[in-house]
Amino acid sequence: MKFLLSAFLGLSISLLTSAALAGGGPENVLLVVNANSEASKTIANHYIGLRRVPASNVLYLDWKGIPGQVTAEQFRETILLPALLALDDRHLASQIDYIVYSSDFPWKIDMQKMLANHQLPFAFSPFASLTGATYLAPLLLAEN
């Protein structure tokens, strides 16, 4: 009897639960790939295959800079604006929740010139990560 009760409870719980999908699917991602980097394309191809990202959600940028540090202006003009314009051209802007970058893009964005008129608290530096600078897109675009 105890076994039947345990089996019944286990079956009941498994039937009541559904797949837990952590918000967002492949249709909500824009994957940005450095078209000039084999590493970037290889990583992107694995990501595309594992996440089933549609081809329309993959942007190959002709970025020729050296991975490392760029200015906010360089980031805005060569990476951010092309990505946002691609969203508009492809009519994806309303469904994209995430901009995801493959490798061989700058990882440090120098915001010093843009923040020259702002006094930052001691704990903050005038630098942003690639994804952090993307999050600050409204600020970067307002400076355009």
mmCIF file with all atom_site columns, C-alpha atoms in Angstrom:
data_model
loop_
_atom_site.group_PDB
_atom_site.id
_atom_site.type_symbol
_atom_site.label_atom_id
_atom_site.label_alt_id
_atom_site.label_comp_id
_atom_site.label_asym_id
_atom_site.label_entity_id
_atom_site.label_seq_id
_atom_site.pdbx_PDB_ins_code
_atom_site.Cartn_x
_atom_site.Cartn_y
_atom_site.Cartn_z
_atom_site.occupancy
_atom_site.B_iso_or_equiv
_atom_site.pdbx_formal_charge
_atom_site.auth_seq_id
_atom_site.auth_comp_id
_atom_site.auth_asym_id
_atom_site.auth_atom_id
_atom_site.pdbx_PDB_model_num
ATOM 1   C CA . MET A 1 1   ? 0.000  0.000  0.000   1.00 0.00 ? 1   MET A CA 1
ATOM 2   C CA . LYS A 1 2   ? 2.828  2.375  0.903   1.00 0.00 ? 2   LYS A CA 1
ATOM 3   C CA . PHE A 1 3   ? 4.459  1.687  -2.483  1.00 0.00 ? 3   PHE A CA 1
ATOM 4   C CA . LEU A 1 4   ? 1.224  2.430  -4.350  1.00 0.00 ? 4   LEU A CA 1
ATOM 5   C CA . LEU A 1 5   ? 0.751  5.688  -2.483  1.00 0.00 ? 5   LEU A CA 1
ATOM 6   C CA . SER A 1 6   ? 4.348  6.762  -3.262  1.00 0.00 ? 6   SER A CA 1
ATOM 7   C CA . ALA A 1 7   ? 3.944  5.809  -6.912  1.00 0.00 ? 7   ALA A CA 1
ATOM 8   C CA . PHE A 1 8   ? 0.632  7.671  -7.137  1.00 0.00 ? 8   PHE A CA 1
ATOM 9   C CA . LEU A 1 9   ? 2.116  10.825 -5.547  1.00 0.00 ? 9   LEU A CA 1
ATOM 10  C CA . GLY A 1 10  ? 5.160  10.681 -7.819  1.00 0.00 ? 10  GLY A CA 1
ATOM 11  C CA . LEU A 1 11  ? 2.975  10.292 -10.904 1.00 0.00 ? 11  LEU A CA 1
ATOM 12  C CA . SER A 1 12  ? 0.631  13.065 -9.776  1.00 0.00 ? 12  SER A CA 1
ATOM 13  C CA . ILE A 1 13  ? 3.477  15.502 -9.190  1.00 0.00 ? 13  ILE A CA 1
ATOM 14  C CA . SER A 1 14  ? 5.088  14.720 -12.537 1.00 0.00 ? 14  SER A CA 1
ATOM 15  C CA . LEU A 1 15  ? 1.790  15.264 -14.351 1.00 0.00 ? 15  LEU A CA 1
ATOM 16  C CA . LEU A 1 16  ? 1.119  18.563 -12.604 1.00 0.00 ? 16  LEU A CA 1
ATOM 17  C CA . THR A 1 17  ? 4.463  20.072 -13.451 1.00 0.00 ? 17  THR A CA 1
ATOM 18  C CA . SER A 1 18  ? 5.273  21.369 -16.884 1.00 0.00 ? 18  SER A CA 1
ATOM 19  C CA . ALA A 1 19  ? 8.502  22.217 -18.564 1.00 0.00 ? 19  ALA A CA 1
ATOM 20  C CA . ALA A 1 20  ? 10.085 25.230 -16.904 1.00 0.00 ? 20  ALA A CA 1
ATOM 21  C CA . LEU A 1 21  ? 11.123 27.509 -19.705 1.00 0.00 ? 21  LEU A CA 1
ATOM 22  C CA . ALA A 1 22  ? 13.183 30.407 -18.476 1.00 0.00 ? 22  ALA A CA 1
ATOM 23  C CA . GLY A 1 23  ? 11.667 33.276 -20.423 1.00 0.00 ? 23  GLY A CA 1
ATOM 24  C CA . GLY A 1 24  ? 12.723 33.948 -23.941 1.00 0.00 ? 24  GLY A CA 1
ATOM 25  C CA . GLY A 1 25  ? 13.355 31.587 -26.744 1.00 0.00 ? 25  GLY A CA 1
ATOM 26  C CA . PRO A 1 26  ? 15.432 31.597 -29.901 1.00 0.00 ? 26  PRO A CA 1
ATOM 27  C CA . GLU A 1 27  ? 13.027 34.018 -31.577 1.00 0.00 ? 27  GLU A CA 1
ATOM 28  C CA . ASN A 1 28  ? 13.786 36.599 -28.849 1.00 0.00 ? 28  ASN A CA 1
ATOM 29  C CA . VAL A 1 29  ? 17.563 36.696 -29.444 1.00 0.00 ? 29  VAL A CA 1
ATOM 30  C CA . LEU A 1 30  ? 19.664 38.675 -31.870 1.00 0.00 ? 30  LEU A CA 1
ATOM 31  C CA . LEU A 1 31  ? 23.034 36.945 -32.155 1.00 0.00 ? 31  LEU A CA 1
ATOM 32  C CA . VAL A 1 32  ? 25.789 39.291 -33.331 1.00 0.00 ? 32  VAL A CA 1
ATOM 33  C CA . VAL A 1 33  ? 28.762 37.568 -34.965 1.00 0.00 ? 33  VAL A CA 1
ATOM 34  C CA . ASN A 1 34  ? 32.119 38.977 -36.056 1.00 0.00 ? 34  ASN A CA 1
ATOM 35  C CA . ALA A 1 35  ? 32.214 37.948 -39.727 1.00 0.00 ? 35  ALA A CA 1
ATOM 36  C CA . ASN A 1 36  ? 35.998 38.424 -39.770 1.00 0.00 ? 36  ASN A CA 1
ATOM 37  C CA . SER A 1 37  ? 36.703 35.929 -36.992 1.00 0.00 ? 37  SER A CA 1
ATOM 38  C CA . GLU A 1 38  ? 36.710 32.153 -37.364 1.00 0.00 ? 38  GLU A CA 1
ATOM 39  C CA . ALA A 1 39  ? 36.390 31.806 -33.587 1.00 0.00 ? 39  ALA A CA 1
ATOM 40  C CA . SER A 1 40  ? 33.344 34.075 -33.523 1.00 0.00 ? 40  SER A CA 1
ATOM 41  C CA . LYS A 1 41  ? 31.677 32.151 -36.361 1.00 0.00 ? 41  LYS A CA 1
ATOM 42  C CA . THR A 1 42  ? 32.476 28.768 -34.785 1.00 0.00 ? 42  THR A CA 1
ATOM 43  C CA . ILE A 1 43  ? 31.039 29.763 -31.405 1.00 0.00 ? 43  ILE A CA 1
ATOM 44  C CA . ALA A 1 44  ? 28.007 31.295 -33.104 1.00 0.00 ? 44  ALA A CA 1
ATOM 45  C CA . ASN A 1 45  ? 27.365 28.148 -35.156 1.00 0.00 ? 45  ASN A CA 1
ATOM 46  C CA . HIS A 1 46  ? 27.359 26.028 -32.008 1.00 0.00 ? 46  HIS A CA 1
ATOM 47  C CA . TYR A 1 47  ? 25.062 28.524 -30.258 1.00 0.00 ? 47  TYR A CA 1
ATOM 48  C CA . ILE A 1 48  ? 22.720 28.602 -33.263 1.00 0.00 ? 48  ILE A CA 1
ATOM 49  C CA . GLY A 1 49  ? 22.567 24.808 -33.352 1.00 0.00 ? 49  GLY A CA 1
ATOM 50  C CA . LEU A 1 50  ? 22.044 24.335 -29.627 1.00 0.00 ? 50  LEU A CA 1
ATOM 51  C CA . ARG A 1 51  ? 19.517 27.162 -29.211 1.00 0.00 ? 51  ARG A CA 1
ATOM 52  C CA . ARG A 1 52  ? 17.881 26.769 -32.664 1.00 0.00 ? 52  ARG A CA 1
ATOM 53  C CA . VAL A 1 53  ? 18.274 30.465 -33.430 1.00 0.00 ? 53  VAL A CA 1
ATOM 54  C CA . PRO A 1 54  ? 16.572 31.345 -36.741 1.00 0.00 ? 54  PRO A CA 1
ATOM 55  C CA . ALA A 1 55  ? 18.822 32.701 -39.497 1.00 0.00 ? 55  ALA A CA 1
ATOM 56  C CA . SER A 1 56  ? 16.912 35.990 -39.468 1.00 0.00 ? 56  SER A CA 1
ATOM 57  C CA . ASN A 1 57  ? 18.071 36.495 -35.869 1.00 0.00 ? 57  ASN A CA 1
ATOM 58  C CA . VAL A 1 58  ? 21.777 36.221 -36.694 1.00 0.00 ? 58  VAL A CA 1
ATOM 59  C CA . LEU A 1 59  ? 23.705 39.328 -37.711 1.00 0.00 ? 59  LEU A CA 1
ATOM 60  C CA . TYR A 1 60  ? 27.179 38.987 -39.221 1.00 0.00 ? 60  TYR A CA 1
ATOM 61  C CA . LEU A 1 61  ? 29.036 42.261 -38.702 1.00 0.00 ? 61  LEU A CA 1
ATOM 62  C CA . ASP A 1 62  ? 32.066 43.183 -40.756 1.00 0.00 ? 62  ASP A CA 1
ATOM 63  C CA . TRP A 1 63  ? 33.945 44.294 -37.624 1.00 0.00 ? 63  TRP A CA 1
ATOM 64  C CA . LYS A 1 64  ? 37.686 44.663 -38.168 1.00 0.00 ? 64  LYS A CA 1
ATOM 65  C CA . GLY A 1 65  ? 38.713 46.176 -34.870 1.00 0.00 ? 65  GLY A CA 1
ATOM 66  C CA . ILE A 1 66  ? 40.998 44.559 -32.355 1.00 0.00 ? 66  ILE A CA 1
ATOM 67  C CA . PRO A 1 67  ? 39.178 42.877 -29.457 1.00 0.00 ? 67  PRO A CA 1
ATOM 68  C CA . GLY A 1 68  ? 39.922 44.803 -26.312 1.00 0.00 ? 68  GLY A CA 1
ATOM 69  C CA . GLN A 1 69  ? 38.940 48.408 -25.782 1.00 0.00 ? 69  GLN A CA 1
ATOM 70  C CA . VAL A 1 70  ? 37.093 50.885 -28.011 1.00 0.00 ? 70  VAL A CA 1
ATOM 71  C CA . THR A 1 71  ? 35.517 54.260 -27.343 1.00 0.00 ? 71  THR A CA 1
ATOM 72  C CA . ALA A 1 72  ? 31.797 54.598 -26.805 1.00 0.00 ? 72  ALA A CA 1
ATOM 73  C CA . GLU A 1 73  ? 31.571 56.431 -30.117 1.00 0.00 ? 73  GLU A CA 1
ATOM 74  C CA . GLN A 1 74  ? 33.340 53.616 -31.988 1.00 0.00 ? 74  GLN A CA 1
ATOM 75  C CA . PHE A 1 75  ? 31.080 51.054 -30.331 1.00 0.00 ? 75  PHE A CA 1
ATOM 76  C CA . ARG A 1 76  ? 27.981 53.049 -31.181 1.00 0.00 ? 76  ARG A CA 1
ATOM 77  C CA . GLU A 1 77  ? 28.905 53.546 -34.840 1.00 0.00 ? 77  GLU A CA 1
ATOM 78  C CA . THR A 1 78  ? 30.406 50.151 -35.700 1.00 0.00 ? 78  THR A CA 1
ATOM 79  C CA . ILE A 1 79  ? 28.471 47.676 -33.547 1.00 0.00 ? 79  ILE A CA 1
ATOM 80  C CA . LEU A 1 80  ? 25.395 49.092 -31.808 1.00 0.00 ? 80  LEU A CA 1
ATOM 81  C CA . LEU A 1 81  ? 23.848 51.114 -34.643 1.00 0.00 ? 81  LEU A CA 1
ATOM 82  C CA . PRO A 1 82  ? 24.301 48.343 -37.248 1.00 0.00 ? 82  PRO A CA 1
ATOM 83  C CA . ALA A 1 83  ? 22.668 45.871 -34.849 1.00 0.00 ? 83  ALA A CA 1
ATOM 84  C CA . LEU A 1 84  ? 19.718 48.162 -34.132 1.00 0.00 ? 84  LEU A CA 1
ATOM 85  C CA . LEU A 1 85  ? 19.294 49.026 -37.819 1.00 0.00 ? 85  LEU A CA 1
ATOM 86  C CA . ALA A 1 86  ? 19.280 45.300 -38.660 1.00 0.00 ? 86  ALA A CA 1
ATOM 87  C CA . LEU A 1 87  ? 16.475 44.784 -36.135 1.00 0.00 ? 87  LEU A CA 1
ATOM 88  C CA . ASP A 1 88  ? 14.484 47.505 -37.839 1.00 0.00 ? 88  ASP A CA 1
ATOM 89  C CA . ASP A 1 89  ? 15.241 46.287 -41.384 1.00 0.00 ? 89  ASP A CA 1
ATOM 90  C CA . ARG A 1 90  ? 14.286 42.714 -40.477 1.00 0.00 ? 90  ARG A CA 1
ATOM 91  C CA . HIS A 1 91  ? 11.144 43.807 -38.601 1.00 0.00 ? 91  HIS A CA 1
ATOM 92  C CA . LEU A 1 92  ? 12.382 42.057 -35.452 1.00 0.00 ? 92  LEU A CA 1
ATOM 93  C CA . ALA A 1 93  ? 12.521 44.996 -33.045 1.00 0.00 ? 93  ALA A CA 1
ATOM 94  C CA . SER A 1 94  ? 9.257  44.116 -31.297 1.00 0.00 ? 94  SER A CA 1
ATOM 95  C CA . GLN A 1 95  ? 10.292 40.532 -30.525 1.00 0.00 ? 95  GLN A CA 1
ATOM 96  C CA . ILE A 1 96  ? 13.964 40.829 -29.595 1.00 0.00 ? 96  ILE A CA 1
ATOM 97  C CA . ASP A 1 97  ? 14.624 40.842 -25.858 1.00 0.00 ? 97  ASP A CA 1
ATOM 98  C CA . TYR A 1 98  ? 18.339 40.005 -25.926 1.00 0.00 ? 98  TYR A CA 1
ATOM 99  C CA . ILE A 1 99  ? 21.311 41.037 -27.994 1.00 0.00 ? 99  ILE A CA 1
ATOM 100 C CA . VAL A 1 100 ? 23.930 38.323 -27.600 1.00 0.00 ? 100 VAL A CA 1
ATOM 101 C CA . TYR A 1 101 ? 27.484 38.675 -28.861 1.00 0.00 ? 101 TYR A CA 1
ATOM 102 C CA . SER A 1 102 ? 29.787 35.942 -30.055 1.00 0.00 ? 102 SER A CA 1
ATOM 103 C CA . SER A 1 103 ? 33.538 36.310 -29.479 1.00 0.00 ? 103 SER A CA 1
ATOM 104 C CA . ASP A 1 104 ? 36.134 38.719 -30.851 1.00 0.00 ? 104 ASP A CA 1
ATOM 105 C CA . PHE A 1 105 ? 34.310 41.938 -30.165 1.00 0.00 ? 105 PHE A CA 1
ATOM 106 C CA . PRO A 1 106 ? 35.625 44.607 -27.800 1.00 0.00 ? 106 PRO A CA 1
ATOM 107 C CA . TRP A 1 107 ? 34.966 43.728 -24.192 1.00 0.00 ? 107 TRP A CA 1
ATOM 108 C CA . LYS A 1 108 ? 35.724 47.141 -22.704 1.00 0.00 ? 108 LYS A CA 1
ATOM 109 C CA . ILE A 1 109 ? 33.933 50.297 -23.824 1.00 0.00 ? 109 ILE A CA 1
ATOM 110 C CA . ASP A 1 110 ? 35.576 53.581 -22.804 1.00 0.00 ? 110 ASP A CA 1
ATOM 111 C CA . MET A 1 111 ? 32.797 55.950 -21.768 1.00 0.00 ? 111 MET A CA 1
ATOM 112 C CA . GLN A 1 112 ? 35.102 58.719 -20.442 1.00 0.00 ? 112 GLN A CA 1
ATOM 113 C CA . LYS A 1 113 ? 34.441 61.255 -23.197 1.00 0.00 ? 113 LYS A CA 1
ATOM 114 C CA . MET A 1 114 ? 30.710 60.650 -23.033 1.00 0.00 ? 114 MET A CA 1
ATOM 115 C CA . LEU A 1 115 ? 30.663 60.991 -19.241 1.00 0.00 ? 115 LEU A CA 1
ATOM 116 C CA . ALA A 1 116 ? 33.102 63.924 -19.048 1.00 0.00 ? 116 ALA A CA 1
ATOM 117 C CA . ASN A 1 117 ? 30.423 66.258 -17.653 1.00 0.00 ? 117 ASN A CA 1
ATOM 118 C CA . HIS A 1 118 ? 29.258 63.774 -15.019 1.00 0.00 ? 118 HIS A CA 1
ATOM 119 C CA . GLN A 1 119 ? 30.838 63.266 -11.612 1.00 0.00 ? 119 GLN A CA 1
ATOM 120 C CA . LEU A 1 120 ? 30.938 59.518 -10.986 1.00 0.00 ? 120 LEU A CA 1
ATOM 121 C CA . PRO A 1 121 ? 31.066 58.136 -7.446  1.00 0.00 ? 121 PRO A CA 1
ATOM 122 C CA . PHE A 1 122 ? 34.492 56.832 -6.422  1.00 0.00 ? 122 PHE A CA 1
ATOM 123 C CA . ALA A 1 123 ? 33.437 53.181 -6.755  1.00 0.00 ? 123 ALA A CA 1
ATOM 124 C CA . PHE A 1 124 ? 32.459 53.580 -10.413 1.00 0.00 ? 124 PHE A CA 1
ATOM 125 C CA . SER A 1 125 ? 34.739 53.740 -13.401 1.00 0.00 ? 125 SER A CA 1
ATOM 126 C CA . PRO A 1 126 ? 33.938 55.325 -16.765 1.00 0.00 ? 126 PRO A CA 1
ATOM 127 C CA . PHE A 1 127 ? 34.131 51.975 -18.552 1.00 0.00 ? 127 PHE A CA 1
ATOM 128 C CA . ALA A 1 128 ? 31.406 49.537 -19.569 1.00 0.00 ? 128 ALA A CA 1
ATOM 129 C CA . SER A 1 129 ? 31.369 45.966 -20.763 1.00 0.00 ? 129 SER A CA 1
ATOM 130 C CA . LEU A 1 130 ? 30.070 45.119 -24.217 1.00 0.00 ? 130 LEU A CA 1
ATOM 131 C CA . THR A 1 131 ? 26.722 43.993 -22.832 1.00 0.00 ? 131 THR A CA 1
ATOM 132 C CA . GLY A 1 132 ? 26.637 46.858 -20.331 1.00 0.00 ? 132 GLY A CA 1
ATOM 133 C CA . ALA A 1 133 ? 27.156 49.385 -23.109 1.00 0.00 ? 133 ALA A CA 1
ATOM 134 C CA . THR A 1 134 ? 24.388 47.674 -25.094 1.00 0.00 ? 134 THR A CA 1
ATOM 135 C CA . TYR A 1 135 ? 22.085 48.101 -22.098 1.00 0.00 ? 135 TYR A CA 1
ATOM 136 C CA . LEU A 1 136 ? 22.987 51.797 -22.158 1.00 0.00 ? 136 LEU A CA 1
ATOM 137 C CA . ALA A 1 137 ? 21.912 52.097 -25.805 1.00 0.00 ? 137 ALA A CA 1
ATOM 138 C CA . PRO A 1 138 ? 19.420 54.932 -25.108 1.00 0.00 ? 138 PRO A CA 1
ATOM 139 C CA . LEU A 1 139 ? 22.221 56.974 -23.536 1.00 0.00 ? 139 LEU A CA 1
ATOM 140 C CA . LEU A 1 140 ? 24.627 56.195 -26.373 1.00 0.00 ? 140 LEU A CA 1
ATOM 141 C CA . LEU A 1 141 ? 22.042 57.059 -29.007 1.00 0.00 ? 141 LEU A CA 1
ATOM 142 C CA . ALA A 1 142 ? 21.083 60.308 -27.262 1.00 0.00 ? 142 ALA A CA 1
ATOM 143 C CA . GLU A 1 143 ? 24.693 61.406 -27.652 1.00 0.00 ? 143 GLU A CA 1
ATOM 144 C CA . ASN A 1 144 ? 24.477 60.851 -31.427 1.00 0.00 ? 144 ASN A CA 1
#
